[in-house]
XYZ file of C-alpha atoms in Angstrom:
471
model
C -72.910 39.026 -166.587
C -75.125 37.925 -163.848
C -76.531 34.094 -164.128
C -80.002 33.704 -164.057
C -81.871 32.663 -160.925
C -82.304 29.080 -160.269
C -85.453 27.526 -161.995
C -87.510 26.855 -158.837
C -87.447 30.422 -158.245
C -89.592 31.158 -161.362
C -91.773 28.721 -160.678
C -92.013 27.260 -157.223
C -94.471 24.297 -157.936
C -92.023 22.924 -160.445
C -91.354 19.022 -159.640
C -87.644 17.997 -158.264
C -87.715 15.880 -161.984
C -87.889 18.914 -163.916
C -85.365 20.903 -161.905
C -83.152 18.406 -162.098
C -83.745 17.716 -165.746
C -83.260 21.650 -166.995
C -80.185 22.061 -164.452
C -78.446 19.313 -165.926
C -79.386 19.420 -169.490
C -77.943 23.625 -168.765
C -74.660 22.419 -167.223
C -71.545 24.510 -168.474
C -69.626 21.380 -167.677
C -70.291 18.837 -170.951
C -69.697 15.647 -168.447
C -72.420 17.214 -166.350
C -75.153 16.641 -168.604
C -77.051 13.808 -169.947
C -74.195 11.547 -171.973
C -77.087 10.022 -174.726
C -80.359 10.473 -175.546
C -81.877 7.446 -174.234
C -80.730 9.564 -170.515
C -82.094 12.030 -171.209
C -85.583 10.891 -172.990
C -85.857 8.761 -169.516
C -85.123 11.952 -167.661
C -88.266 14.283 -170.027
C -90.632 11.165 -169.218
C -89.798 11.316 -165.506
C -90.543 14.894 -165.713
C -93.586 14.740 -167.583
C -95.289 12.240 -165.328
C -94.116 14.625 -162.729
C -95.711 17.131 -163.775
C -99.151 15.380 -164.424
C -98.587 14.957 -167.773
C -99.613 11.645 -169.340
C -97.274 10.303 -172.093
C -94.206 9.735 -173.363
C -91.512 10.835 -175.459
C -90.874 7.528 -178.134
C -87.133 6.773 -179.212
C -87.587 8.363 -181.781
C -88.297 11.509 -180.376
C -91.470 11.734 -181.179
C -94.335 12.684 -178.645
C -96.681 10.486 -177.722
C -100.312 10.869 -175.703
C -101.560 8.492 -173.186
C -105.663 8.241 -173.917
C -106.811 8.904 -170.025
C -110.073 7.083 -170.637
C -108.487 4.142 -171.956
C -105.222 3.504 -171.206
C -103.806 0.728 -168.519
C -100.401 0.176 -168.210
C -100.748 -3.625 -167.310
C -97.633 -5.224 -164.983
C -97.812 -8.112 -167.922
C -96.920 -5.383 -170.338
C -93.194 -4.028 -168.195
C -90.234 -6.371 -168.020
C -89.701 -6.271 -164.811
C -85.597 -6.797 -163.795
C -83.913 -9.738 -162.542
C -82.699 -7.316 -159.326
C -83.809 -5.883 -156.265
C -85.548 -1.888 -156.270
C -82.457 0.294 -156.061
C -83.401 3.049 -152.910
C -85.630 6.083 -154.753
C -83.543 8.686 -155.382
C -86.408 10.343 -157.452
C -89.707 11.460 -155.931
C -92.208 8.759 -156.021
C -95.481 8.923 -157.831
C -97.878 7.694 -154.820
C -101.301 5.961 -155.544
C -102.950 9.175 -154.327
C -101.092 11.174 -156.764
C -101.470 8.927 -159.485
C -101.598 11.821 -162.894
C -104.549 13.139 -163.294
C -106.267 12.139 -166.834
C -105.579 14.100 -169.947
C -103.175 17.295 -170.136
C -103.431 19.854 -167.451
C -102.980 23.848 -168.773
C -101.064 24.509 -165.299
C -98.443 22.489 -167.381
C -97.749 24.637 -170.190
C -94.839 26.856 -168.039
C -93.203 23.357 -167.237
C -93.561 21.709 -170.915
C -91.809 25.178 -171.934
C -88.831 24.099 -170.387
C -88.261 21.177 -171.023
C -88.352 22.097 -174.863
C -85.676 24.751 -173.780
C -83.608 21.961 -171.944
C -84.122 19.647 -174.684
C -82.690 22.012 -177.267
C -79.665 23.241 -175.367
C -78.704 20.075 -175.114
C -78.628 18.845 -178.747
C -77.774 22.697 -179.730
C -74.251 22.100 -177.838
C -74.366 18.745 -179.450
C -73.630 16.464 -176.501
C -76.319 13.992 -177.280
C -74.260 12.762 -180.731
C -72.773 9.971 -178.497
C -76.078 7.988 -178.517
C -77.652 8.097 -182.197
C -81.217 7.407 -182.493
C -80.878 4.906 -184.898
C -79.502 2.467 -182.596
C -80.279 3.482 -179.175
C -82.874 1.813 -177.140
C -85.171 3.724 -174.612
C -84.018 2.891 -170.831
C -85.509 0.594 -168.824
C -88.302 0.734 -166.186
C -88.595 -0.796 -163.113
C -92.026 -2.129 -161.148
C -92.153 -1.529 -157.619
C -91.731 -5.555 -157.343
C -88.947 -6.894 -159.256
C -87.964 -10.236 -160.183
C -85.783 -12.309 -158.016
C -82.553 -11.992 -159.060
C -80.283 -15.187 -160.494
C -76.749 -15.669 -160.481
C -74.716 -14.214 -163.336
C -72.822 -16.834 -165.148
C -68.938 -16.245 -165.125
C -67.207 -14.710 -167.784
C -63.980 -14.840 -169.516
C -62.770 -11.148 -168.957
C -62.524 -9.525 -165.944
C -66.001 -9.964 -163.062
C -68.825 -11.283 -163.453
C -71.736 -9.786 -164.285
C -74.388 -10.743 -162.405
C -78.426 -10.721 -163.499
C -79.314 -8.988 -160.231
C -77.855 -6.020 -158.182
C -79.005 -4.418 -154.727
C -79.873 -1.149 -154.041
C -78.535 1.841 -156.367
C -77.246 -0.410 -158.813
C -77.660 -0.232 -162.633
C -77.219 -1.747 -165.882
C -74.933 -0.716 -168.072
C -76.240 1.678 -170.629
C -75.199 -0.082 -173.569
C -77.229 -3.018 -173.354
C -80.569 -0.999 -171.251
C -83.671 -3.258 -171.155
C -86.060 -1.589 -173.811
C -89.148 -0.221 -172.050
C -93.167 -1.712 -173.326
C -93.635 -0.030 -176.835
C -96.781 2.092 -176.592
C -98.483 0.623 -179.656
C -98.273 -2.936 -177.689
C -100.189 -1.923 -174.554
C -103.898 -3.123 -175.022
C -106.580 -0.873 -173.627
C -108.687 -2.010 -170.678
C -112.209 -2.031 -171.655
C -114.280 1.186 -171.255
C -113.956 1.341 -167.122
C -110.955 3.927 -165.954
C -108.949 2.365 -164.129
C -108.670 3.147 -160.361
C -105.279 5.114 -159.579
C -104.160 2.026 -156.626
C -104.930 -0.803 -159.347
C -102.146 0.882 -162.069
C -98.572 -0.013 -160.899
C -96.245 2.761 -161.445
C -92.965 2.276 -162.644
C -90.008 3.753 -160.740
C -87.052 5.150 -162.947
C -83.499 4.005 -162.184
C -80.929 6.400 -160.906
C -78.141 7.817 -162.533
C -74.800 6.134 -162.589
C -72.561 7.670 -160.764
C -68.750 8.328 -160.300
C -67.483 7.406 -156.831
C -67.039 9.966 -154.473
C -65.980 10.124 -150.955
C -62.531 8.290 -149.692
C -61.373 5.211 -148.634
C -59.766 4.290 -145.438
C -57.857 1.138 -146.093
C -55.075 -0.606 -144.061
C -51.248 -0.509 -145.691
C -48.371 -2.571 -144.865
C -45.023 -0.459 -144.734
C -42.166 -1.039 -143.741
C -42.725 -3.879 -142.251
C -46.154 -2.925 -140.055
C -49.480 -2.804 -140.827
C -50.623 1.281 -141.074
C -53.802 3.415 -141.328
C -54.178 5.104 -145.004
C -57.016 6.757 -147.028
C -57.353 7.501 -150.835
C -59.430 9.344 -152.560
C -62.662 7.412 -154.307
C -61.074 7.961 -157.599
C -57.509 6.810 -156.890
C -56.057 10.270 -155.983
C -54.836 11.810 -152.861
C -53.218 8.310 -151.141
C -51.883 9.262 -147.699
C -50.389 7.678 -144.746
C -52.119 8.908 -141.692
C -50.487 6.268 -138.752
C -47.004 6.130 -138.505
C -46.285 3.756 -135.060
C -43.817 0.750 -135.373
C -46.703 -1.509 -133.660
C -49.593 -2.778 -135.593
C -52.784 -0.453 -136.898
C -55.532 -1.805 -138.961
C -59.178 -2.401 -139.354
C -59.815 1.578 -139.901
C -63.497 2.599 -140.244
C -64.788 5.931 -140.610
C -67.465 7.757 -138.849
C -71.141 8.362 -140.599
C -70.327 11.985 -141.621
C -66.629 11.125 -142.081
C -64.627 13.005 -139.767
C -63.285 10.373 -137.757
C -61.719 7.516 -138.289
C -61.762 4.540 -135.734
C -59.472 1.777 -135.786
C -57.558 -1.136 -133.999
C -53.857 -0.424 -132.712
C -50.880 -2.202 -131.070
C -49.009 0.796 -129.749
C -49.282 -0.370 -126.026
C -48.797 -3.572 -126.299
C -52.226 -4.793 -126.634
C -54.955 -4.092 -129.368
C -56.925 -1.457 -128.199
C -59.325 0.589 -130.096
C -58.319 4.552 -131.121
C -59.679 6.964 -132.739
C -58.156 10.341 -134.867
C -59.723 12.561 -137.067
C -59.892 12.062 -141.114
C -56.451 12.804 -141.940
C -54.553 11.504 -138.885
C -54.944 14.323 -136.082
C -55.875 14.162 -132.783
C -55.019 10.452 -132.204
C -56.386 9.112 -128.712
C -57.767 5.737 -127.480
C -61.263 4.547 -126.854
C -61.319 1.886 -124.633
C -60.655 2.155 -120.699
C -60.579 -1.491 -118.994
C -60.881 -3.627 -121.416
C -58.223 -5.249 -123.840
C -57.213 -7.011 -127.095
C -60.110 -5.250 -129.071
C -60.575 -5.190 -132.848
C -62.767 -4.280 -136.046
C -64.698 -1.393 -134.403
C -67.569 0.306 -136.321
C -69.439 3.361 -135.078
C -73.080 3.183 -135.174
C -75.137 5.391 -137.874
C -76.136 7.757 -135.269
C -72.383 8.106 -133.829
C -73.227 7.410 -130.410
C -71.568 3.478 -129.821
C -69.195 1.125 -131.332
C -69.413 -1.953 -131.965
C -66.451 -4.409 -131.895
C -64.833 -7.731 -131.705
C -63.037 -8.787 -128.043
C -60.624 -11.802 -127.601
C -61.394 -13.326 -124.309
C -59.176 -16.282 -123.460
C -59.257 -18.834 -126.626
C -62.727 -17.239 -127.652
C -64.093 -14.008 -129.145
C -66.802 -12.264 -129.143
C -69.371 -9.090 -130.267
C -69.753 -6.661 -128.019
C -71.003 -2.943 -127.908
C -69.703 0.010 -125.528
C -70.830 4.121 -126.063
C -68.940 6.494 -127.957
C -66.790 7.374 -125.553
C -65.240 3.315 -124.375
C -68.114 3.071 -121.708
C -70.063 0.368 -120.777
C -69.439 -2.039 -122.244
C -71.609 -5.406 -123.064
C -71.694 -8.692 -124.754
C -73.963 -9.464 -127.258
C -73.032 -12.879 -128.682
C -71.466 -15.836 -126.224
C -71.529 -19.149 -128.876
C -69.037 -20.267 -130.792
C -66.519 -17.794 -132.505
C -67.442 -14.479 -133.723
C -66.026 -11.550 -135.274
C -66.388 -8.962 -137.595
C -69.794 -6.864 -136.849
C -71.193 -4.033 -138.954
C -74.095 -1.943 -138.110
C -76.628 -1.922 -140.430
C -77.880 1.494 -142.133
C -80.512 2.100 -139.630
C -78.950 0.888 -136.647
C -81.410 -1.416 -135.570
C -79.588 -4.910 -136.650
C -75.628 -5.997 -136.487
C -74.282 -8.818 -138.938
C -71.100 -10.117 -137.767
C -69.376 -13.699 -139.278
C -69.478 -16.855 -136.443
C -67.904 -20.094 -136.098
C -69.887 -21.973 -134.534
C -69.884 -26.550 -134.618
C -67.727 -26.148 -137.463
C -68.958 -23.938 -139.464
C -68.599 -19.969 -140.468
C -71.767 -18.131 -141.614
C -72.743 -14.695 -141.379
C -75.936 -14.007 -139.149
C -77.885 -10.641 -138.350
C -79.010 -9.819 -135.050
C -80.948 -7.274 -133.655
C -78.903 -4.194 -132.085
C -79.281 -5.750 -128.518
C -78.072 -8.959 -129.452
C -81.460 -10.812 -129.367
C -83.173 -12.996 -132.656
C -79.731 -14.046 -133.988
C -80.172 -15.417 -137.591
C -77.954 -17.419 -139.281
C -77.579 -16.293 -143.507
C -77.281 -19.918 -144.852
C -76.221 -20.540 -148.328
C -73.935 -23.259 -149.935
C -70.836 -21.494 -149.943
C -67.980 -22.968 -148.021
C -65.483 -20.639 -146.274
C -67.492 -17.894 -145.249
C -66.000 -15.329 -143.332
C -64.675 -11.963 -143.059
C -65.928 -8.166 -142.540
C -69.172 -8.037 -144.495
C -71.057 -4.447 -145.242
C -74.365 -3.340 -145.856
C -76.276 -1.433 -148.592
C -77.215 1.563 -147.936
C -81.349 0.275 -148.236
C -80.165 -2.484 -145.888
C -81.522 -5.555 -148.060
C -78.067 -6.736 -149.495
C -75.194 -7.845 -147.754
C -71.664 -8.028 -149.447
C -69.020 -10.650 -148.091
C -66.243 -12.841 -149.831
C -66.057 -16.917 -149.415
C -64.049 -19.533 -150.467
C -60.459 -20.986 -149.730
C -57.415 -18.560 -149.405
C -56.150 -18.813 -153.162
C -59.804 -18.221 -154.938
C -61.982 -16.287 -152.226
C -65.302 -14.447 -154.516
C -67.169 -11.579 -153.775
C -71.235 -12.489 -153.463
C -73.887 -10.253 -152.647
C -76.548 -12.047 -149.825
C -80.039 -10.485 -149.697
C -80.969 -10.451 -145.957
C -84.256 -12.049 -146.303
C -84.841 -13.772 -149.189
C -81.081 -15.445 -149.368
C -80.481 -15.055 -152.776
C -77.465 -15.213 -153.739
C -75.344 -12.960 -156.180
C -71.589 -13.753 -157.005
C -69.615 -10.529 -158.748
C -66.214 -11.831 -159.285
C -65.087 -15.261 -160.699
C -61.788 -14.927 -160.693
C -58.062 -14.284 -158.936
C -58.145 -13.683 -155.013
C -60.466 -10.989 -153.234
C -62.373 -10.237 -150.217
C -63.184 -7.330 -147.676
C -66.588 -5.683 -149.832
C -67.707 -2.474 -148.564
C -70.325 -0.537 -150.354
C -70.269 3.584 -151.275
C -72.848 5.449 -149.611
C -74.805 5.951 -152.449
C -74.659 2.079 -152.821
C -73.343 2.661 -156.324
C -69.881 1.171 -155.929
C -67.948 -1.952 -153.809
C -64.883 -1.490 -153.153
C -62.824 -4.267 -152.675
C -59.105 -5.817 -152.159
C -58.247 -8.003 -155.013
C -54.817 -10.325 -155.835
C -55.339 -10.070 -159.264
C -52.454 -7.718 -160.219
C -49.924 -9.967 -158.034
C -50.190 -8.206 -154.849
C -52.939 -6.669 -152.674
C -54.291 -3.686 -154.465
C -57.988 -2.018 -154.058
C -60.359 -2.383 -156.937
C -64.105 -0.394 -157.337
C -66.749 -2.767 -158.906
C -70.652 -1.724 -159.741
C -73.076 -3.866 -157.676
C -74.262 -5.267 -161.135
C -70.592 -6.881 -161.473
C -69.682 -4.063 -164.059
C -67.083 -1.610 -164.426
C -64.470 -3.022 -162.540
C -62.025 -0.170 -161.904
C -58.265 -0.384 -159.664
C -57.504 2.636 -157.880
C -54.561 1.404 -156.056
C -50.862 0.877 -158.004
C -48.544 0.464 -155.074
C -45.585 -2.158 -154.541
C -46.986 -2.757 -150.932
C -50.577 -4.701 -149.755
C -53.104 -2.855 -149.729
C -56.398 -4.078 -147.880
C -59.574 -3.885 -145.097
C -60.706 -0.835 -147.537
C -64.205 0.669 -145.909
C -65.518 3.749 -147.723
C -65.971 7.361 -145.925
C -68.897 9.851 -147.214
């Protein structure tokens, strides 16, 4: 048996959306493929749009035409979301490629297989989960969504909040239903231009975590380097000194690890590979140096230095040279580089009070993130679209995970109850992990930016904490 050639071999002008769609709906693997229908009917309406096709496929499977000389999709008409644009992860329907009117022939080879994907997938009877009777169609999201509002707190486990940052999603059983078609009102007898019609951008899959996680453990009696495995498997020591190592980071493409050690008497800043190789320090002159983070493009580091009764942010290359200062008021700590490299947030003390700020990457236009929150403080991170900042508050017994967006300052709170703090976002931005105190001790918990399934992927007798996350 030899498997048949990849799709976009057949047909080379076929659309990522349909390539995507057929793969997935052909998976061997059942937990591959679309798990309901309302997935997958959100999937065939990507594609068809795609693919200049102008319609859509109802809930109740039934096909529906767009009138090109009439219809308008009207931003009135959508619902937009209560949370920010998650980053594309599907091609983008620009205003110079808005669909063509009616139904192009070119499309026939494309509409052909999406029929075949469609019926392979309810042929192996995978889409039973999701019965048409109940379902409702997934949502859609305008290009300019609602501010979000904070969720109110709940009686189970964390709360789920109204708004999420990039590559975050709803759960799917309670999906926003999308504008029925009979409800949109034609525009008068004028086509619309293609830049006045607002097109809506389709939300990403939801994801399983992926990756690892280099946290800091405490045993036997110091504090260690370890990393697990996204989904709770593959936990490994990878420091074993009787001195003090913590604040691990990894690199951008995850084959280093950088951290903060005690080994020589003072904290000093080493580095090793991704499972404990090769382990070497950084730094050359200077001392007492903690919370390093490598910049996106691997080339410098930046990281906190105690100077006298005082520390500060400061940045040095790769390789522990030159070093400078960037900030020189008050007390601060904790920088992260955001995705692009061109900013650093980093928590400060400064008449009294802890805030985060953002500065640029040479240290100029500090801005202070105010919000109402007291006790502010701690390692923040950044989503991967770099409008959302995650960071815990509040006093030692009841700190909260919040989510800040860096411009607007709303406000987002995911958890409402027990102990937790040190947020670090997935690549993909479809996860936070986080240390939480709600089993007793110090354990590391996964949580959807949307406040939703809250997962623990850490059991042991011993703290467990700092987690950042490693492609």
């Amino acid at each position: 048996y030899e498997p048949p050639p990849p799709i976009e071999q057949l047909n080379r002008s076929l659309s990522m959306a349909t390539i995507t769609l057929v793969g997935r709906c052909l998976e061997k693997d059942p937990g591959s493929r679309y798990q309901t229908a309302a997935a997958l009917r959100q999937a065939i309406n990507e594609a068809i749009r795609a693919e200049g096709g102008q319609g859509t496929v109802s809930p109740s499977g039934v096909w529906r035409p767009h009138p090109s000389s009439q219809f308008r999709l009207s931003p009135s008409k959508i619902k937009s979301q209560p949370r920010p644009t998650p980053p594309a992860t599907t091609r983008p329907v620009a205003a110079a490629e808005t669909p063509a009117k009616g139904f192009p022939k070119w499309a026939a080879l494309p509409l052909a297989l999406l029929l075949i994907a469609v019926g392979a997938y309810f042929f192996t009877g995978f889409g039973r989960g999701d019965p048409e009777a109940t379902s409702t169609p997934a949502k859609l999201v305008i290009s300019e969504p609602a501010p979000p509002t904070l969720p109110a707190a709940t009686a189970t486990s964390a709360a789920t909040s109204t708004a999420a940052p990039a590559g975050a999603l709803p759960p799917e059983s309670s999906p926003t239903p999308e504008p029925p078609t009979s409800t949109l009102e034609p525009a008068d007898t004028a086509t619309p231009e293609a830049t006045e019609t607002p097109q809506p951008t389709a939300t990403p899959p939801r994801l399983p975590p992926t990756g690892y996680i280099v946290y800091t453990c405490f045993i036997d009696g110091f504090d260690q380097i370890c990393r697990v495995g996204a989904d709770g498997s593959g936990d490994q020591q990878l420091t074993f000194t009787q001195a003090t190592d913590f604040y691990g980071s990894a690199s951008p493409d995850g084959g280093q690890i950088i951290f903060s050690s005690r080994r020589e008497g003072t904290f000093d800043i080493y580095q090793m590979d991704s499972f404990g190789g090769g382990q070497s320090r950084v730094n050359r002159e200077m001392r007492d140096l903690y919370a390093p983070n490598i910049s996106p493009d691997g080339g410098r580091i930046v990281f906190t230095a105690a100077q006298g009764s005082r520390q500060n942010i400061w940045v040095m290359n790769r390789d522990g040279s030159d070093p400078v200062q960037l900030t020189f008021d008050g007390e601060s700590v904790d920088a992260v580089w955001s995705p692009d490299g061109q900013r650093i947030a980093y928590s400060s003390e400064i008449n009294d009070e802890r805030a985060h700020y953002i500065m640029a990457a040479d240290g100029s236009g500090a801005r202070k993130l105010a919000t109402d929150l007291s006790d502010v403080g701690g390692r923040s991170s950044w989503s991967p679209d770099g409008q959302w900042l995650a960071f815990y508050a509040g006093p030692n017994d009841g700190r909260q995970i919040y989510l800040i967006q860096v411009d607007t300052l709303e406000l987002v709170q995911l958890t409402d109850e027990s102990s937790n703090l040190a947020p670090a976002f997935s690549p993909d931005g479809q996860w936070i992990v986080f240390t939480s105190y709600r089993d007793g001790d110090a354990e590391l918990f996964l949580i959807r930016p949307d406040g939703s399934d809250l997962t623990q992927i850490s059991f042991n007798s011993r703290p467990d904490w700092q987690p950042r996350w490693s492609p």
